[in-house]
PDB file of C-alpha atoms in Angstrom:
ATOM      1  CA  MET A   1       8.753  -3.799  35.545  1.00  0.00           C
ATOM      2  CA  LYS A   2       6.281  -6.899  33.935  1.00  0.00           C
ATOM      3  CA  CYS A   3       5.210  -6.246  30.193  1.00  0.00           C
ATOM      4  CA  ASP A   4       1.394  -6.021  29.806  1.00  0.00           C
ATOM      5  CA  PHE A   5       1.209  -8.436  27.132  1.00  0.00           C
ATOM      6  CA  CYS A   6       3.301 -11.340  27.582  1.00  0.00           C
ATOM      7  CA  GLY A   7       4.702 -11.022  31.178  1.00  0.00           C
ATOM      8  CA  SER A   8       7.796 -11.152  31.040  1.00  0.00           C
ATOM      9  CA  ASP A   9      10.192  -8.597  33.328  1.00  0.00           C
ATOM     10  CA  LYS A  10      13.080  -8.630  30.887  1.00  0.00           C
ATOM     11  CA  ASN A  11      13.107  -4.888  29.418  1.00  0.00           C
ATOM     12  CA  LYS A  12      15.246  -2.000  28.514  1.00  0.00           C
ATOM     13  CA  LYS A  13      14.930   1.589  28.548  1.00  0.00           C
ATOM     14  CA  ILE A  14      14.564   3.266  25.002  1.00  0.00           C
ATOM     15  CA  PHE A  15      13.477   6.800  26.212  1.00  0.00           C
ATOM     16  CA  ASP A  16      13.260   9.294  28.471  1.00  0.00           C
ATOM     17  CA  TYR A  17      10.698  11.067  27.471  1.00  0.00           C
ATOM     18  CA  ALA A  18       6.908  10.713  26.509  1.00  0.00           C
ATOM     19  CA  ARG A  19       5.839  13.235  24.569  1.00  0.00           C
ATOM     20  CA  HIS A  20       5.061  15.948  27.209  1.00  0.00           C
ATOM     21  CA  GLN A  21       6.931  14.892  30.298  1.00  0.00           C
ATOM     22  CA  GLU A  22       9.803  12.860  31.636  1.00  0.00           C
ATOM     23  CA  ALA A  23       9.083   9.182  31.673  1.00  0.00           C
ATOM     24  CA  ALA A  24      10.884   5.989  31.040  1.00  0.00           C
ATOM     25  CA  ILE A  25       9.691   4.537  28.050  1.00  0.00           C
ATOM     26  CA  LEU A  26      10.233   0.576  28.140  1.00  0.00           C
ATOM     27  CA  GLN A  27      10.917  -2.029  25.696  1.00  0.00           C
ATOM     28  CA  CYS A  28      10.078  -5.909  26.221  1.00  0.00           C
ATOM     29  CA  GLN A  29      13.175  -8.048  25.260  1.00  0.00           C
ATOM     30  CA  LYS A  30      10.811 -10.974  24.819  1.00  0.00           C
ATOM     31  CA  CYS A  31       7.889  -9.716  22.734  1.00  0.00           C
ATOM     32  CA  ASN A  32       9.188  -6.043  21.547  1.00  0.00           C
ATOM     33  CA  LEU A  33       5.995  -4.176  23.034  1.00  0.00           C
ATOM     34  CA  VAL A  34       6.982  -0.803  23.681  1.00  0.00           C
ATOM     35  CA  PHE A  35       5.305   0.860  27.010  1.00  0.00           C
ATOM     36  CA  LEU A  36       5.382   3.605  29.487  1.00  0.00           C
ATOM     37  CA  LYS A  37       7.019   2.585  33.045  1.00  0.00           C
ATOM     38  CA  ASN A  38       3.758   2.919  35.222  1.00  0.00           C
ATOM     39  CA  THR A  39       3.930   2.385  38.862  1.00  0.00           C
ATOM     40  CA  ASN A  40       0.146   3.746  39.445  1.00  0.00           C
ATOM     41  CA  THR A  41      -2.587   1.278  39.578  1.00  0.00           C
ATOM     42  CA  GLU A  42      -5.391   0.814  36.884  1.00  0.00           C
ATOM     43  CA  LEU A  43      -7.972   3.068  38.624  1.00  0.00           C
ATOM     44  CA  GLN A  44      -5.740   5.656  39.439  1.00  0.00           C
ATOM     45  CA  VAL A  45      -4.357   5.921  35.513  1.00  0.00           C
ATOM     46  CA  LEU A  46      -8.268   5.698  34.863  1.00  0.00           C
ATOM     47  CA  GLU A  47      -8.709   8.637  37.135  1.00  0.00           C
ATOM     48  CA  PHE A  48      -5.888  10.685  35.822  1.00  0.00           C
ATOM     49  CA  TYR A  49      -6.894  10.382  32.301  1.00  0.00           C
ATOM     50  CA  GLN A  50     -11.193  10.880  32.985  1.00  0.00           C
ATOM     51  CA  ASN A  51     -10.606  14.039  35.399  1.00  0.00           C
ATOM     52  CA  GLN A  52      -6.871  15.581  35.208  1.00  0.00           C
ATOM     53  CA  TYR A  53      -5.148  14.657  31.873  1.00  0.00           C
ATOM     54  CA  ARG A  54      -7.021  17.254  29.763  1.00  0.00           C
ATOM     55  CA  ASN A  55      -6.654  20.099  32.043  1.00  0.00           C
ATOM     56  CA  LEU A  56      -2.578  19.854  32.338  1.00  0.00           C
ATOM     57  CA  ALA A  57      -0.954  22.681  31.176  1.00  0.00           C
ATOM     58  CA  THR A  58       0.812  20.702  28.661  1.00  0.00           C
ATOM     59  CA  ILE A  59      -2.163  19.728  26.967  1.00  0.00           C
ATOM     60  CA  LEU A  60      -4.508  21.562  24.688  1.00  0.00           C
ATOM     61  CA  SER A  61      -7.723  21.520  26.538  1.00  0.00           C
ATOM     62  CA  LEU A  62     -10.052  22.235  23.710  1.00  0.00           C
ATOM     63  CA  PRO A  63     -13.497  21.364  22.634  1.00  0.00           C
ATOM     64  CA  PRO A  64     -13.409  18.353  19.765  1.00  0.00           C
ATOM     65  CA  ASP A  65     -14.020  20.560  16.968  1.00  0.00           C
ATOM     66  CA  GLU A  66     -11.173  23.282  17.988  1.00  0.00           C
ATOM     67  CA  HIS A  67      -8.660  20.260  18.723  1.00  0.00           C
ATOM     68  CA  TYR A  68      -9.139  18.503  15.311  1.00  0.00           C
ATOM     69  CA  HIS A  69      -8.064  21.578  13.101  1.00  0.00           C
ATOM     70  CA  ASN A  70      -5.869  22.975  15.633  1.00  0.00           C
ATOM     71  CA  PRO A  71      -2.378  23.630  13.805  1.00  0.00           C
ATOM     72  CA  THR A  72      -0.139  22.333  16.789  1.00  0.00           C
ATOM     73  CA  VAL A  73      -2.388  19.084  16.865  1.00  0.00           C
ATOM     74  CA  VAL A  74      -2.524  18.611  12.674  1.00  0.00           C
ATOM     75  CA  TYR A  75       1.599  19.597  12.883  1.00  0.00           C
ATOM     76  CA  ASP A  76       1.725  17.136  15.594  1.00  0.00           C
ATOM     77  CA  ALA A  77       0.433  14.102  13.783  1.00  0.00           C
ATOM     78  CA  ASN A  78       2.172  14.495  10.901  1.00  0.00           C
ATOM     79  CA  ASP A  79       5.434  14.976  12.563  1.00  0.00           C
ATOM     80  CA  ARG A  80       4.195  11.726  13.961  1.00  0.00           C
ATOM     81  CA  ILE A  81       3.606  10.007  11.245  1.00  0.00           C
ATOM     82  CA  LYS A  82       6.903  10.747   9.811  1.00  0.00           C
ATOM     83  CA  TRP A  83       8.749   9.184  12.539  1.00  0.00           C
ATOM     84  CA  ILE A  84       6.581   6.320  12.351  1.00  0.00           C
ATOM     85  CA  LYS A  85       7.217   5.949   8.800  1.00  0.00           C
ATOM     86  CA  ARG A  86      10.806   5.384   9.471  1.00  0.00           C
ATOM     87  CA  PHE A  87      10.115   2.017  11.012  1.00  0.00           C
ATOM     88  CA  VAL A  88       6.511   0.874   9.465  1.00  0.00           C
ATOM     89  CA  ASP A  89       4.991   0.858   6.356  1.00  0.00           C
ATOM     90  CA  LEU A  90       1.525   2.170   7.267  1.00  0.00           C
ATOM     91  CA  GLU A  91       0.077   1.262   4.204  1.00  0.00           C
ATOM     92  CA  ASN A  92      -2.861  -1.735   4.803  1.00  0.00           C
ATOM     93  CA  ILE A  93      -2.167  -2.133   7.987  1.00  0.00           C
ATOM     94  CA  ARG A  94      -4.338  -2.140  11.021  1.00  0.00           C
ATOM     95  CA  VAL A  95      -3.507   0.043  13.376  1.00  0.00           C
ATOM     96  CA  LEU A  96      -4.948   0.953  16.880  1.00  0.00           C
ATOM     97  CA  GLU A  97      -4.143   4.212  18.230  1.00  0.00           C
ATOM     98  CA  VAL A  98      -4.609   5.113  22.418  1.00  0.00           C
ATOM     99  CA  GLY A  99      -5.632   8.007  23.375  1.00  0.00           C
ATOM    100  CA  SER A 100      -6.962   9.436  20.340  1.00  0.00           C
ATOM    101  CA  ALA A 101      -8.449  12.583  21.338  1.00  0.00           C
ATOM    102  CA  SER A 102     -10.097  14.313  18.440  1.00  0.00           C
ATOM    103  CA  GLY A 103      -9.174  11.669  15.262  1.00  0.00           C
ATOM    104  CA  ARG A 104      -6.774  14.046  14.033  1.00  0.00           C
ATOM    105  CA  MET A 105      -3.940  11.179  14.386  1.00  0.00           C
ATOM    106  CA  LEU A 106      -6.535   8.366  13.126  1.00  0.00           C
ATOM    107  CA  GLN A 107      -7.294  10.527  10.162  1.00  0.00           C
ATOM    108  CA  ALA A 108      -3.480  11.235   9.450  1.00  0.00           C
ATOM    109  CA  LEU A 109      -2.549   7.382   9.769  1.00  0.00           C
ATOM    110  CA  GLN A 110      -5.924   6.697   7.186  1.00  0.00           C
ATOM    111  CA  ASN A 111      -4.167   9.197   4.858  1.00  0.00           C
ATOM    112  CA  GLU A 112      -1.026   7.121   5.012  1.00  0.00           C
ATOM    113  CA  GLY A 113      -3.459   4.158   3.769  1.00  0.00           C
ATOM    114  CA  ALA A 114      -3.838   2.696   7.176  1.00  0.00           C
ATOM    115  CA  ASP A 115      -7.208   1.064   8.595  1.00  0.00           C
ATOM    116  CA  ALA A 116      -7.417   3.395  11.690  1.00  0.00           C
ATOM    117  CA  HIS A 117      -8.888   2.611  14.847  1.00  0.00           C
ATOM    118  CA  GLY A 118      -8.763   4.723  18.440  1.00  0.00           C
ATOM    119  CA  THR A 119      -9.313   4.253  21.995  1.00  0.00           C
ATOM    120  CA  GLU A 120     -10.638   7.349  24.279  1.00  0.00           C
ATOM    121  CA  ILE A 121     -12.439   7.764  27.386  1.00  0.00           C
ATOM    122  CA  THR A 122     -13.250  11.495  26.701  1.00  0.00           C
ATOM    123  CA  GLN A 123     -17.200  10.993  25.320  1.00  0.00           C
ATOM    124  CA  SER A 124     -17.268  14.323  23.514  1.00  0.00           C
ATOM    125  CA  TYR A 125     -14.035  13.236  21.848  1.00  0.00           C
ATOM    126  CA  VAL A 126     -15.507   9.716  21.122  1.00  0.00           C
ATOM    127  CA  GLU A 127     -18.510  11.217  19.230  1.00  0.00           C
ATOM    128  CA  TYR A 128     -16.426  13.658  17.429  1.00  0.00           C
ATOM    129  CA  SER A 129     -14.253  10.954  15.936  1.00  0.00           C
ATOM    130  CA  ARG A 130     -16.980   8.380  15.240  1.00  0.00           C
ATOM    131  CA  ASN A 131     -19.194  11.285  13.179  1.00  0.00           C
ATOM    132  CA  LEU A 132     -15.860  11.130  11.585  1.00  0.00           C
ATOM    133  CA  GLY A 133     -16.467   7.528  10.382  1.00  0.00           C
ATOM    134  CA  PHE A 134     -13.627   6.232  12.862  1.00  0.00           C
ATOM    135  CA  THR A 135     -14.265   3.333  15.075  1.00  0.00           C
ATOM    136  CA  VAL A 136     -13.135   4.342  18.537  1.00  0.00           C
ATOM    137  CA  TYR A 137     -13.159   1.891  21.212  1.00  0.00           C
ATOM    138  CA  ASP A 138     -14.508   4.054  24.745  1.00  0.00           C
ATOM    139  CA  ARG A 139     -13.526   2.050  27.271  1.00  0.00           C
ATOM    140  CA  PRO A 140     -10.108   2.104  29.034  1.00  0.00           C
ATOM    141  CA  ILE A 141      -8.003  -0.492  26.834  1.00  0.00           C
ATOM    142  CA  THR A 142      -7.118  -2.722  29.866  1.00  0.00           C
ATOM    143  CA  GLU A 143     -11.389  -3.636  29.350  1.00  0.00           C
ATOM    144  CA  TYR A 144     -10.618  -4.865  25.901  1.00  0.00           C
ATOM    145  CA  HIS A 145      -8.745  -8.231  25.442  1.00  0.00           C
ATOM    146  CA  PHE A 146      -7.259  -7.562  21.677  1.00  0.00           C
ATOM    147  CA  ARG A 147      -5.237 -10.136  20.566  1.00  0.00           C
ATOM    148  CA  ASN A 148      -3.416 -10.284  17.362  1.00  0.00           C
ATOM    149  CA  GLU A 149      -6.203  -7.902  15.804  1.00  0.00           C
ATOM    150  CA  PHE A 150      -3.903  -4.825  14.993  1.00  0.00           C
ATOM    151  CA  ASP A 151      -0.378  -4.621  13.419  1.00  0.00           C
ATOM    152  CA  LEU A 152       0.687  -1.320  15.364  1.00  0.00           C
ATOM    153  CA  ILE A 153      -0.587   0.134  18.493  1.00  0.00           C
ATOM    154  CA  ILE A 154       0.594   3.764  19.576  1.00  0.00           C
TER     155      ILE A 154
END
């Protein structure tokens, strides 16, 4: 599988699970990008996240305000921050969270000193996060051509 960032086909599997499901997580051996092995087309991925993702049994399907304040979501964000801090100092770096939902993880990143931004395609979540003061991009990440704007993408 080719790296979406640099195009190299040299990668290694580093994890077997992606949060809620079995999935191959790969790391590019050329640019070090960590990504999900995906065999679906861009259109299939977009349709999945727009129409099915929030309805999965393993995902909390809540209105944005309830999602943001949900104890499980808060715990998950704080737990992820602890893991990320093992590898990266978050102070004064620009972070992009892909699939930022209600913005809880953006808030946790900001609490650690990061300049946190998100991408989200569910409009109610986009509006909620923006009302919290976050910059949230509302189209699929593939429509943006970010190059070196962020120090960390999660």
